[in-house]
């Protein structure tokens, strides 16, 4: 297995593993075994979600699907296209805001 890691983070991780008394290889194996054993990542992963994406996820995970219309593949593709466009626009706005504050 090959993993790309930022050099600064790798140095910090190497130093921590040494303090723990284990190799980087052993630490990665501990992580992988924990994921397989628990069938989950052993820490929370989260990100800010735009309202459209959150609404789509909420709709996806609603258990009562009886009152939800079925979407065609074209409609699903259009929703994905809109979400991606909104994401690109948000990223561009954030970049512009960073340039303006710099």
Short mmCIF file of C-alpha atoms in Angstrom, two decimals:
data_model
loop_
_atom_site.label_atom_id
_atom_site.label_comp_id
_atom_site.label_asym_id
_atom_site.label_seq_id
_atom_site.Cartn_x
_atom_site.Cartn_y
_atom_site.Cartn_z
CA UNK A 1 0.00 0.00 0.00
CA UNK A 2 1.31 3.45 -0.87
CA UNK A 3 -0.05 6.60 0.71
CA UNK A 4 0.88 10.17 -0.14
CA UNK A 5 1.26 12.42 2.90
CA UNK A 6 2.49 15.98 3.29
CA UNK A 7 6.14 15.89 4.42
CA UNK A 8 5.52 18.08 7.48
CA UNK A 9 2.60 15.91 8.65
CA UNK A 10 4.65 12.76 8.01
CA UNK A 11 7.50 14.07 10.21
CA UNK A 12 5.05 14.88 12.99
CA UNK A 13 3.41 11.46 12.66
CA UNK A 14 6.79 9.70 12.68
CA UNK A 15 7.75 11.55 15.87
CA UNK A 16 4.45 10.68 17.58
CA UNK A 17 4.73 7.02 16.60
CA UNK A 18 8.23 6.97 18.06
CA UNK A 19 6.86 8.43 21.31
CA UNK A 20 4.17 5.71 21.30
CA UNK A 21 6.92 3.12 20.88
CA UNK A 22 5.65 1.84 17.55
CA UNK A 23 6.58 2.12 13.92
CA UNK A 24 4.53 4.07 11.39
CA UNK A 25 3.71 0.73 9.76
CA UNK A 26 2.38 -0.63 13.08
CA UNK A 27 0.30 2.52 13.67
CA UNK A 28 -1.26 2.31 10.21
CA UNK A 29 -2.01 -1.37 10.77
CA UNK A 30 -3.68 -0.56 14.11
CA UNK A 31 -5.86 2.00 12.31
CA UNK A 32 -6.74 -0.38 9.46
CA UNK A 33 -7.58 -3.21 11.86
CA UNK A 34 -9.80 -0.89 13.94
CA UNK A 35 -11.69 0.20 10.81
CA UNK A 36 -12.22 -3.39 9.69
CA UNK A 37 -13.14 -4.61 13.19
CA UNK A 38 -15.65 -1.81 13.93
CA UNK A 39 -16.67 -1.23 10.31
CA UNK A 40 -16.31 2.51 10.96
CA UNK A 41 -13.73 5.25 11.01
CA UNK A 42 -12.68 5.67 14.68
CA UNK A 43 -13.17 9.45 14.61
CA UNK A 44 -15.74 11.88 13.29
CA UNK A 45 -15.36 13.22 9.77
CA UNK A 46 -17.43 16.26 8.94
CA UNK A 47 -17.63 19.21 6.59
CA UNK A 48 -19.85 22.22 6.14
CA UNK A 49 -22.64 21.34 3.78
CA UNK A 50 -24.47 23.76 1.53
CA UNK A 51 -28.27 23.84 2.01
CA UNK A 52 -29.02 22.08 -1.29
CA UNK A 53 -26.71 19.16 -0.54
CA UNK A 54 -28.05 18.90 3.01
CA UNK A 55 -31.63 18.83 1.73
CA UNK A 56 -30.71 16.10 -0.75
CA UNK A 57 -29.04 14.02 1.96
CA UNK A 58 -31.99 14.52 4.30
CA UNK A 59 -34.31 13.35 1.54
CA UNK A 60 -32.08 10.37 0.77
CA UNK A 61 -32.02 9.17 4.39
CA UNK A 62 -35.69 9.73 5.16
CA UNK A 63 -37.14 6.38 6.10
CA UNK A 64 -40.64 7.18 4.82
CA UNK A 65 -40.17 7.03 1.06
CA UNK A 66 -43.85 6.54 0.27
CA UNK A 67 -44.59 10.24 -0.33
CA UNK A 68 -41.42 10.96 -2.28
CA UNK A 69 -41.67 10.96 -6.06
CA UNK A 70 -39.29 8.74 -7.96
CA UNK A 71 -36.65 10.64 -9.91
CA UNK A 72 -35.57 9.74 -13.39
CA UNK A 73 -31.87 9.34 -14.12
CA UNK A 74 -32.03 12.61 -16.03
CA UNK A 75 -33.47 14.38 -12.99
CA UNK A 76 -30.81 12.86 -10.74
CA UNK A 77 -28.11 13.94 -13.19
CA UNK A 78 -29.55 17.47 -13.22
CA UNK A 79 -29.55 17.61 -9.40
CA UNK A 80 -25.92 16.50 -9.36
CA UNK A 81 -25.04 19.06 -12.03
CA UNK A 82 -26.72 21.83 -10.01
CA UNK A 83 -24.97 20.77 -6.80
CA UNK A 84 -21.60 20.73 -8.54
CA UNK A 85 -22.24 24.14 -10.09
CA UNK A 86 -23.22 25.58 -6.69
CA UNK A 87 -20.05 24.10 -5.19
CA UNK A 88 -17.87 25.62 -7.94
CA UNK A 89 -19.55 29.00 -7.44
CA UNK A 90 -19.08 28.81 -3.65
CA UNK A 91 -15.41 27.93 -4.03
CA UNK A 92 -14.94 30.80 -6.48
CA UNK A 93 -16.66 33.22 -4.06
CA UNK A 94 -14.44 32.04 -1.22
CA UNK A 95 -11.33 32.49 -3.35
CA UNK A 96 -12.48 35.99 -4.32
CA UNK A 97 -13.16 36.85 -0.66
CA UNK A 98 -9.67 35.65 0.28
CA UNK A 99 -8.12 37.81 -2.43
CA UNK A 100 -10.11 40.83 -1.28
CA UNK A 101 -9.04 40.40 2.36
CA UNK A 102 -5.39 39.79 1.48
#
